[in-house]
Coordinates of C-alpha atoms in Angstrom, one line a residue:
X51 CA 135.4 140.1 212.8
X52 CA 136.3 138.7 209.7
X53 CA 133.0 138.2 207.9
X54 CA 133.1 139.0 204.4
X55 CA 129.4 139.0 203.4
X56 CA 130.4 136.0 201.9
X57 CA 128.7 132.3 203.2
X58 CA 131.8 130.1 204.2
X59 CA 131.2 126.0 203.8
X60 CA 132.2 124.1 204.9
X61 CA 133.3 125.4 208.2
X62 CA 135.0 123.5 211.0
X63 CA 135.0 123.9 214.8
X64 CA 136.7 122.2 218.2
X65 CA 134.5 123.0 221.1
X66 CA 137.0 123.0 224.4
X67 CA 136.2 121.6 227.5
X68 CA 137.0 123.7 231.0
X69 CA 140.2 123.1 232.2
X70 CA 139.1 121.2 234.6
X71 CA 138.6 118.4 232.1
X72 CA 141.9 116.3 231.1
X73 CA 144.0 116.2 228.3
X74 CA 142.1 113.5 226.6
X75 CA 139.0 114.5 226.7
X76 CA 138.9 118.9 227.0
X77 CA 138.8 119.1 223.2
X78 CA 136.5 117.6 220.8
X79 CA 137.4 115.7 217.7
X80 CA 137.0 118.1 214.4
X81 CA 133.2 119.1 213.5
X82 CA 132.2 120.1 209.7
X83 CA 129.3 122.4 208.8
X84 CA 128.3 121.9 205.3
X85 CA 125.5 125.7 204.3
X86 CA 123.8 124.3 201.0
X87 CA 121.5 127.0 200.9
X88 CA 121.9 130.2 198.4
X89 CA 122.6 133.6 199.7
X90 CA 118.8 135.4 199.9
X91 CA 120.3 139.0 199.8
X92 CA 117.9 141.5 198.3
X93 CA 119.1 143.7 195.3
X94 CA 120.2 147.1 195.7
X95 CA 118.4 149.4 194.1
X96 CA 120.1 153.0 192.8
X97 CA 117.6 155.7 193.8
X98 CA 117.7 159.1 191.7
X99 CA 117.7 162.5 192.8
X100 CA 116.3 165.5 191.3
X101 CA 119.3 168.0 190.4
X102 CA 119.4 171.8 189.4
X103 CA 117.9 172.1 185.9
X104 CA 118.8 175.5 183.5
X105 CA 116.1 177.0 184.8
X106 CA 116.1 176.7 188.4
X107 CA 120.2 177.8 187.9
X108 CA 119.3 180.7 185.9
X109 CA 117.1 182.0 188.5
X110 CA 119.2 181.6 191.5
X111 CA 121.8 183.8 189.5
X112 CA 118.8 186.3 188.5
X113 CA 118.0 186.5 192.8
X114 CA 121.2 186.8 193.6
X115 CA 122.5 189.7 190.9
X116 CA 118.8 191.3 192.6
X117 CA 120.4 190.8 196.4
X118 CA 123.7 192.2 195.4
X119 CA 122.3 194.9 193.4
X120 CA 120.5 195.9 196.2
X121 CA 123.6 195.6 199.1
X122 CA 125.3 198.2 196.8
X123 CA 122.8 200.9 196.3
X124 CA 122.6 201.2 199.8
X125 CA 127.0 200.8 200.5

Protein backbone atom coordinates (compact mmCIF):
# COMPACT_ATOMS: atom_id res chain seq x y z
CA UNK A 1 0.00 0.00 0.00
CA UNK A 2 2.86 2.12 0.24
CA UNK A 3 4.39 1.83 -3.20
CA UNK A 4 5.63 5.03 -4.46
CA UNK A 5 6.37 4.16 -8.17
CA UNK A 6 9.66 4.27 -6.98
CA UNK A 7 12.05 0.80 -7.11
CA UNK A 8 13.20 0.21 -3.36
CA UNK A 9 16.85 -1.68 -2.98
CA UNK A 10 17.76 -3.09 -1.19
CA UNK A 11 14.82 -4.54 0.55
CA UNK A 12 14.84 -6.88 3.49
CA UNK A 13 12.33 -9.57 4.61
CA UNK A 14 11.83 -12.31 7.66
CA UNK A 15 9.64 -15.12 6.45
CA UNK A 16 7.72 -16.61 9.71
CA UNK A 17 7.15 -19.93 10.38
CA UNK A 18 3.40 -21.30 11.70
CA UNK A 19 3.12 -21.14 15.14
CA UNK A 20 3.46 -24.42 15.38
CA UNK A 21 7.19 -24.04 14.92
CA UNK A 22 9.33 -22.99 18.11
CA UNK A 23 10.84 -20.05 19.11
CA UNK A 24 14.14 -20.85 17.62
CA UNK A 25 13.41 -21.74 14.52
CA UNK A 26 9.57 -19.74 13.38
CA UNK A 27 11.53 -16.77 12.02
CA UNK A 28 14.20 -16.69 9.57
CA UNK A 29 17.49 -14.87 9.91
CA UNK A 30 17.31 -11.37 7.80
CA UNK A 31 17.18 -11.72 3.76
CA UNK A 32 18.45 -8.76 1.42
CA UNK A 33 17.19 -8.06 -2.15
CA UNK A 34 19.57 -6.11 -4.09
CA UNK A 35 17.09 -4.58 -7.99
CA UNK A 36 20.19 -3.51 -10.16
CA UNK A 37 18.11 -3.03 -13.00
CA UNK A 38 16.81 0.56 -14.28
CA UNK A 39 13.17 1.54 -14.13
CA UNK A 40 11.78 0.76 -18.01
CA UNK A 41 8.73 3.18 -17.65
CA UNK A 42 7.60 4.60 -20.91
CA UNK A 43 7.37 8.45 -21.33
CA UNK A 44 4.33 10.26 -21.10
CA UNK A 45 3.32 11.86 -23.92
CA UNK A 46 1.00 15.37 -23.73
CA UNK A 47 -1.64 14.89 -26.39
CA UNK A 48 -3.35 18.15 -27.89
CA UNK A 49 -6.79 18.99 -28.43
CA UNK A 50 -8.39 21.06 -30.94
CA UNK A 51 -10.07 24.18 -29.17
CA UNK A 52 -12.68 26.89 -30.40
CA UNK A 53 -10.91 29.05 -32.98
CA UNK A 54 -12.47 32.97 -33.81
CA UNK A 55 -14.35 31.56 -36.29
CA UNK A 56 -16.03 28.67 -35.05
CA UNK A 57 -16.88 31.30 -31.73
CA UNK A 58 -18.18 33.86 -34.01
CA UNK A 59 -20.56 31.57 -35.53
CA UNK A 60 -21.95 30.02 -32.47
CA UNK A 61 -22.83 33.65 -31.41
CA UNK A 62 -24.21 34.37 -35.04
CA UNK A 63 -26.73 30.94 -34.45
CA UNK A 64 -27.51 31.72 -31.40
CA UNK A 65 -28.52 35.77 -31.78
CA UNK A 66 -30.67 33.71 -35.05
CA UNK A 67 -32.42 31.20 -32.28
CA UNK A 68 -33.19 34.01 -29.93
CA UNK A 69 -34.18 36.29 -32.56
CA UNK A 70 -36.55 33.90 -33.59
CA UNK A 71 -38.03 32.83 -29.76
CA UNK A 72 -38.94 36.56 -29.66
CA UNK A 73 -40.81 37.25 -32.80
CA UNK A 74 -43.05 34.62 -31.93
CA UNK A 75 -43.31 35.67 -27.58
Amino acid sequence: TSFDGQIPTPVYYIIEGSSECTDATRYTNVAQITIDTPCTCPSYETKSVATLNILTISILMLLTLGISFTRIDKS
